[in-house]
Amino acid sequence: MRFKNLPKLPRSLLRVPRGVKRVNVADLKKDLTALGEEIAEEFRDKIESNIRENKYGFTLSDTTIRKKGHDIPLIDTGELIDAIYQEGTEVSVEETQRSDSDLTNKQLAIVHEYGVKDKGIPARPVWRKTFEEFRPVAEKRVRTFLKQHKLKK
C-alpha cells in the first residue's frame, strides 16, 4: 500500500533529541544476553545447592530411608544433580539414561517435582520453590542493568 500526499516531516523532527544518547543495539543485545547467561548460571547453582542442603525440608518415608541407607531426599546416586545444566539462558535437566532406573534424569526430575500419587511419591517442588525465591533477585539484576543503560545521558 502506498501513501500519497503525505506531508514531508522537517529534518529537525528526524534527529535524535538533545540529551538522548544513541544506543548501539548490537552491544545492548550482547550485554543483555551475557546478563541472562549469568542469571541462568546463578539459578542453576542455587537449584543444586538447595537440593544438596535439602533447603525445603523434604522428608522420606521410613521404608525409603531403609532402602536408600540415608535420609537425604532427591539424592541417591548423584546422577540427577550431575544432569542439571545451563546452556545460554536455559537451565534444565539432561534427558540422559540413569544407571539405577528406566527413567531418564529429566523424567526423574519431573517425578520429584510433581510427585506420583498412585506410587506414593510426594511432590518435592525444589525447582518451583527455588524459582519463587530467585525471581526477585533476577528481576533486580535486570532493573539495575536497565538503569545503568538508560537512554538519557
PDB file of C-alpha atoms in Angstrom:
ATOM      1  CA  MET A   1       0.000   0.000   0.000  1.00  0.00           C
ATOM      2  CA  ARG A   2       1.372   3.418  -0.952  1.00  0.00           C
ATOM      3  CA  PHE A   3       0.679   6.585   0.931  1.00  0.00           C
ATOM      4  CA  LYS A   4       0.101   9.600  -1.268  1.00  0.00           C
ATOM      5  CA  ASN A   5       0.002  13.235  -0.412  1.00  0.00           C
ATOM      6  CA  LEU A   6       1.622  12.853   2.998  1.00  0.00           C
ATOM      7  CA  PRO A   7       3.389  15.991   4.196  1.00  0.00           C
ATOM      8  CA  LYS A   8       7.159  15.813   4.483  1.00  0.00           C
ATOM      9  CA  LEU A   9       8.482  15.926   8.031  1.00  0.00           C
ATOM     10  CA  PRO A  10      11.007  18.603   8.839  1.00  0.00           C
ATOM     11  CA  ARG A  11      14.540  17.247   9.305  1.00  0.00           C
ATOM     12  CA  SER A  12      14.627  18.598  12.864  1.00  0.00           C
ATOM     13  CA  LEU A  13      11.999  16.011  13.870  1.00  0.00           C
ATOM     14  CA  LEU A  14      14.107  13.182  12.478  1.00  0.00           C
ATOM     15  CA  ARG A  15      17.185  13.989  14.589  1.00  0.00           C
ATOM     16  CA  VAL A  16      17.867  12.348  17.933  1.00  0.00           C
ATOM     17  CA  PRO A  17      16.676  14.834  20.593  1.00  0.00           C
ATOM     18  CA  ARG A  18      19.274  16.630  22.694  1.00  0.00           C
ATOM     19  CA  GLY A  19      20.069  14.745  25.915  1.00  0.00           C
ATOM     20  CA  VAL A  20      19.273  11.336  24.436  1.00  0.00           C
ATOM     21  CA  LYS A  21      22.172   9.096  23.530  1.00  0.00           C
ATOM     22  CA  ARG A  22      22.130   6.734  20.616  1.00  0.00           C
ATOM     23  CA  VAL A  23      22.002   3.091  21.584  1.00  0.00           C
ATOM     24  CA  ASN A  24      24.189   0.556  19.915  1.00  0.00           C
ATOM     25  CA  VAL A  25      21.570  -2.186  19.615  1.00  0.00           C
ATOM     26  CA  ALA A  26      24.128  -4.921  18.917  1.00  0.00           C
ATOM     27  CA  ASP A  27      26.078  -4.077  22.099  1.00  0.00           C
ATOM     28  CA  LEU A  28      22.881  -3.826  24.160  1.00  0.00           C
ATOM     29  CA  LYS A  29      21.726  -7.223  22.884  1.00  0.00           C
ATOM     30  CA  LYS A  30      25.145  -8.757  23.633  1.00  0.00           C
ATOM     31  CA  ASP A  31      25.164  -7.297  27.159  1.00  0.00           C
ATOM     32  CA  LEU A  32      21.586  -8.463  27.845  1.00  0.00           C
ATOM     33  CA  THR A  33      22.449 -11.957  26.630  1.00  0.00           C
ATOM     34  CA  ALA A  34      25.509 -12.039  28.901  1.00  0.00           C
ATOM     35  CA  LEU A  35      23.363 -10.897  31.827  1.00  0.00           C
ATOM     36  CA  GLY A  36      20.775 -13.606  31.061  1.00  0.00           C
ATOM     37  CA  GLU A  37      23.512 -16.237  30.981  1.00  0.00           C
ATOM     38  CA  GLU A  38      24.912 -15.046  34.338  1.00  0.00           C
ATOM     39  CA  ILE A  39      21.451 -15.149  35.901  1.00  0.00           C
ATOM     40  CA  ALA A  40      20.827 -18.649  34.497  1.00  0.00           C
ATOM     41  CA  GLU A  41      24.157 -19.883  35.882  1.00  0.00           C
ATOM     42  CA  GLU A  42      23.323 -18.466  39.321  1.00  0.00           C
ATOM     43  CA  PHE A  43      19.889 -20.126  39.178  1.00  0.00           C
ATOM     44  CA  ARG A  44      21.447 -23.493  38.274  1.00  0.00           C
ATOM     45  CA  ASP A  45      23.884 -23.170  41.177  1.00  0.00           C
ATOM     46  CA  LYS A  46      21.020 -22.272  43.527  1.00  0.00           C
ATOM     47  CA  ILE A  47      18.975 -25.322  42.428  1.00  0.00           C
ATOM     48  CA  GLU A  48      21.946 -27.600  43.036  1.00  0.00           C
ATOM     49  CA  SER A  49      22.714 -26.156  46.470  1.00  0.00           C
ATOM     50  CA  ASN A  50      19.040 -26.269  47.514  1.00  0.00           C
ATOM     51  CA  ILE A  51      18.924 -29.965  46.581  1.00  0.00           C
ATOM     52  CA  ARG A  52      22.197 -30.801  48.368  1.00  0.00           C
ATOM     53  CA  GLU A  53      21.184 -28.888  51.514  1.00  0.00           C
ATOM     54  CA  ASN A  54      17.548 -30.075  51.422  1.00  0.00           C
ATOM     55  CA  LYS A  55      16.667 -26.426  51.958  1.00  0.00           C
ATOM     56  CA  TYR A  56      12.918 -27.024  51.922  1.00  0.00           C
ATOM     57  CA  GLY A  57      12.983 -29.844  54.459  1.00  0.00           C
ATOM     58  CA  PHE A  58      11.569 -32.611  52.271  1.00  0.00           C
ATOM     59  CA  THR A  59      11.305 -35.921  54.096  1.00  0.00           C
ATOM     60  CA  LEU A  60      11.434 -39.567  53.123  1.00  0.00           C
ATOM     61  CA  SER A  61       9.337 -42.423  54.409  1.00  0.00           C
ATOM     62  CA  ASP A  62      10.969 -44.916  56.767  1.00  0.00           C
ATOM     63  CA  THR A  63      10.772 -47.546  54.019  1.00  0.00           C
ATOM     64  CA  THR A  64      12.640 -45.306  51.571  1.00  0.00           C
ATOM     65  CA  ILE A  65      15.262 -44.420  54.180  1.00  0.00           C
ATOM     66  CA  ARG A  66      15.939 -48.130  54.815  1.00  0.00           C
ATOM     67  CA  LYS A  67      16.110 -48.815  51.066  1.00  0.00           C
ATOM     68  CA  LYS A  68      18.459 -45.876  50.335  1.00  0.00           C
ATOM     69  CA  GLY A  69      20.511 -46.165  53.514  1.00  0.00           C
ATOM     70  CA  HIS A  70      20.185 -42.421  54.232  1.00  0.00           C
ATOM     71  CA  ASP A  71      17.515 -39.788  54.745  1.00  0.00           C
ATOM     72  CA  ILE A  72      18.560 -37.204  52.127  1.00  0.00           C
ATOM     73  CA  PRO A  73      15.753 -36.642  49.596  1.00  0.00           C
ATOM     74  CA  LEU A  74      16.433 -36.069  45.894  1.00  0.00           C
ATOM     75  CA  ILE A  75      19.943 -37.538  46.087  1.00  0.00           C
ATOM     76  CA  ASP A  76      20.759 -41.175  45.688  1.00  0.00           C
ATOM     77  CA  THR A  77      23.478 -41.699  43.105  1.00  0.00           C
ATOM     78  CA  GLY A  78      24.120 -38.003  42.354  1.00  0.00           C
ATOM     79  CA  GLU A  79      23.262 -38.560  38.691  1.00  0.00           C
ATOM     80  CA  LEU A  80      20.310 -36.176  38.774  1.00  0.00           C
ATOM     81  CA  ILE A  81      22.346 -33.258  40.139  1.00  0.00           C
ATOM     82  CA  ASP A  82      25.081 -34.007  37.623  1.00  0.00           C
ATOM     83  CA  ALA A  83      22.474 -33.854  34.843  1.00  0.00           C
ATOM     84  CA  ILE A  84      21.378 -30.294  35.683  1.00  0.00           C
ATOM     85  CA  TYR A  85      22.846 -27.960  33.088  1.00  0.00           C
ATOM     86  CA  GLN A  86      22.821 -24.365  31.958  1.00  0.00           C
ATOM     87  CA  GLU A  87      23.174 -23.527  28.290  1.00  0.00           C
ATOM     88  CA  GLY A  88      22.854 -19.890  27.372  1.00  0.00           C
ATOM     89  CA  THR A  89      19.871 -18.617  29.323  1.00  0.00           C
ATOM     90  CA  GLU A  90      18.278 -22.058  29.745  1.00  0.00           C
ATOM     91  CA  VAL A  91      18.531 -24.226  32.836  1.00  0.00           C
ATOM     92  CA  SER A  92      17.230 -27.779  32.580  1.00  0.00           C
ATOM     93  CA  VAL A  93      17.969 -31.451  33.173  1.00  0.00           C
ATOM     94  CA  GLU A  94      19.600 -33.687  30.575  1.00  0.00           C
ATOM     95  CA  GLU A  95      17.452 -36.388  29.024  1.00  0.00           C
ATOM     96  CA  THR A  96      20.178 -38.952  29.849  1.00  0.00           C
ATOM     97  CA  GLN A  97      19.509 -42.517  30.936  1.00  0.00           C
ATOM     98  CA  ARG A  98      20.073 -43.363  34.583  1.00  0.00           C
ATOM     99  CA  SER A  99      22.129 -46.328  35.777  1.00  0.00           C
ATOM    100  CA  ASP A 100      19.593 -47.240  38.501  1.00  0.00           C
ATOM    101  CA  SER A 101      16.260 -46.760  36.733  1.00  0.00           C
ATOM    102  CA  ASP A 102      14.357 -46.992  33.475  1.00  0.00           C
ATOM    103  CA  LEU A 103      13.650 -43.270  33.788  1.00  0.00           C
ATOM    104  CA  THR A 104      15.834 -40.576  32.292  1.00  0.00           C
ATOM    105  CA  ASN A 105      17.214 -37.870  34.560  1.00  0.00           C
ATOM    106  CA  LYS A 106      14.697 -35.389  33.168  1.00  0.00           C
ATOM    107  CA  GLN A 107      11.797 -37.777  33.817  1.00  0.00           C
ATOM    108  CA  LEU A 108      13.040 -38.371  37.372  1.00  0.00           C
ATOM    109  CA  ALA A 109      13.281 -34.610  37.961  1.00  0.00           C
ATOM    110  CA  ILE A 110       9.630 -34.274  36.870  1.00  0.00           C
ATOM    111  CA  VAL A 111       8.595 -37.142  39.169  1.00  0.00           C
ATOM    112  CA  HIS A 112      10.334 -35.443  42.107  1.00  0.00           C
ATOM    113  CA  GLU A 113       8.922 -32.013  41.267  1.00  0.00           C
ATOM    114  CA  TYR A 114       5.281 -33.063  40.888  1.00  0.00           C
ATOM    115  CA  GLY A 115       5.119 -36.428  42.650  1.00  0.00           C
ATOM    116  CA  VAL A 116       3.208 -39.548  41.607  1.00  0.00           C
ATOM    117  CA  LYS A 117       0.173 -40.128  43.806  1.00  0.00           C
ATOM    118  CA  ASP A 118      -0.547 -43.698  42.741  1.00  0.00           C
ATOM    119  CA  LYS A 119       3.060 -44.673  43.566  1.00  0.00           C
ATOM    120  CA  GLY A 120       3.040 -42.813  46.884  1.00  0.00           C
ATOM    121  CA  ILE A 121       5.719 -40.349  45.780  1.00  0.00           C
ATOM    122  CA  PRO A 122       5.017 -36.879  47.167  1.00  0.00           C
ATOM    123  CA  ALA A 123       5.822 -33.714  45.227  1.00  0.00           C
ATOM    124  CA  ARG A 124       9.123 -32.165  46.219  1.00  0.00           C
ATOM    125  CA  PRO A 125       8.996 -28.928  44.200  1.00  0.00           C
ATOM    126  CA  VAL A 126      12.575 -27.742  44.570  1.00  0.00           C
ATOM    127  CA  TRP A 127      12.602 -26.085  41.103  1.00  0.00           C
ATOM    128  CA  ARG A 128       9.409 -24.108  41.662  1.00  0.00           C
ATOM    129  CA  LYS A 129      10.343 -23.057  45.202  1.00  0.00           C
ATOM    130  CA  THR A 130      13.826 -22.036  44.117  1.00  0.00           C
ATOM    131  CA  PHE A 131      12.367 -20.046  41.230  1.00  0.00           C
ATOM    132  CA  GLU A 132       9.957 -18.246  43.594  1.00  0.00           C
ATOM    133  CA  GLU A 133      12.877 -17.201  45.780  1.00  0.00           C
ATOM    134  CA  PHE A 134      15.276 -16.434  42.936  1.00  0.00           C
ATOM    135  CA  ARG A 135      12.898 -14.428  40.736  1.00  0.00           C
ATOM    136  CA  PRO A 136      13.195 -11.157  42.733  1.00  0.00           C
ATOM    137  CA  VAL A 137      16.991 -11.479  42.611  1.00  0.00           C
ATOM    138  CA  ALA A 138      16.936 -11.884  38.830  1.00  0.00           C
ATOM    139  CA  GLU A 139      14.429  -9.051  38.399  1.00  0.00           C
ATOM    140  CA  LYS A 140      16.612  -6.729  40.482  1.00  0.00           C
ATOM    141  CA  ARG A 141      19.648  -7.589  38.348  1.00  0.00           C
ATOM    142  CA  VAL A 142      17.705  -6.761  35.161  1.00  0.00           C
ATOM    143  CA  ARG A 143      16.329  -3.497  36.618  1.00  0.00           C
ATOM    144  CA  THR A 144      19.835  -2.460  37.688  1.00  0.00           C
ATOM    145  CA  PHE A 145      21.185  -3.280  34.234  1.00  0.00           C
ATOM    146  CA  LEU A 146      18.465  -1.235  32.541  1.00  0.00           C
ATOM    147  CA  LYS A 147      19.057   1.730  34.862  1.00  0.00           C
ATOM    148  CA  GLN A 148      22.770   1.638  34.037  1.00  0.00           C
ATOM    149  CA  HIS A 149      21.955   1.601  30.315  1.00  0.00           C
ATOM    150  CA  LYS A 150      19.377   4.391  30.331  1.00  0.00           C
ATOM    151  CA  LEU A 151      18.804   6.154  27.052  1.00  0.00           C
ATOM    152  CA  LYS A 152      19.261   9.563  28.688  1.00  0.00           C
ATOM    153  CA  LYS A 153      22.815  10.878  29.070  1.00  0.00           C
TER     154      LYS A 153
END
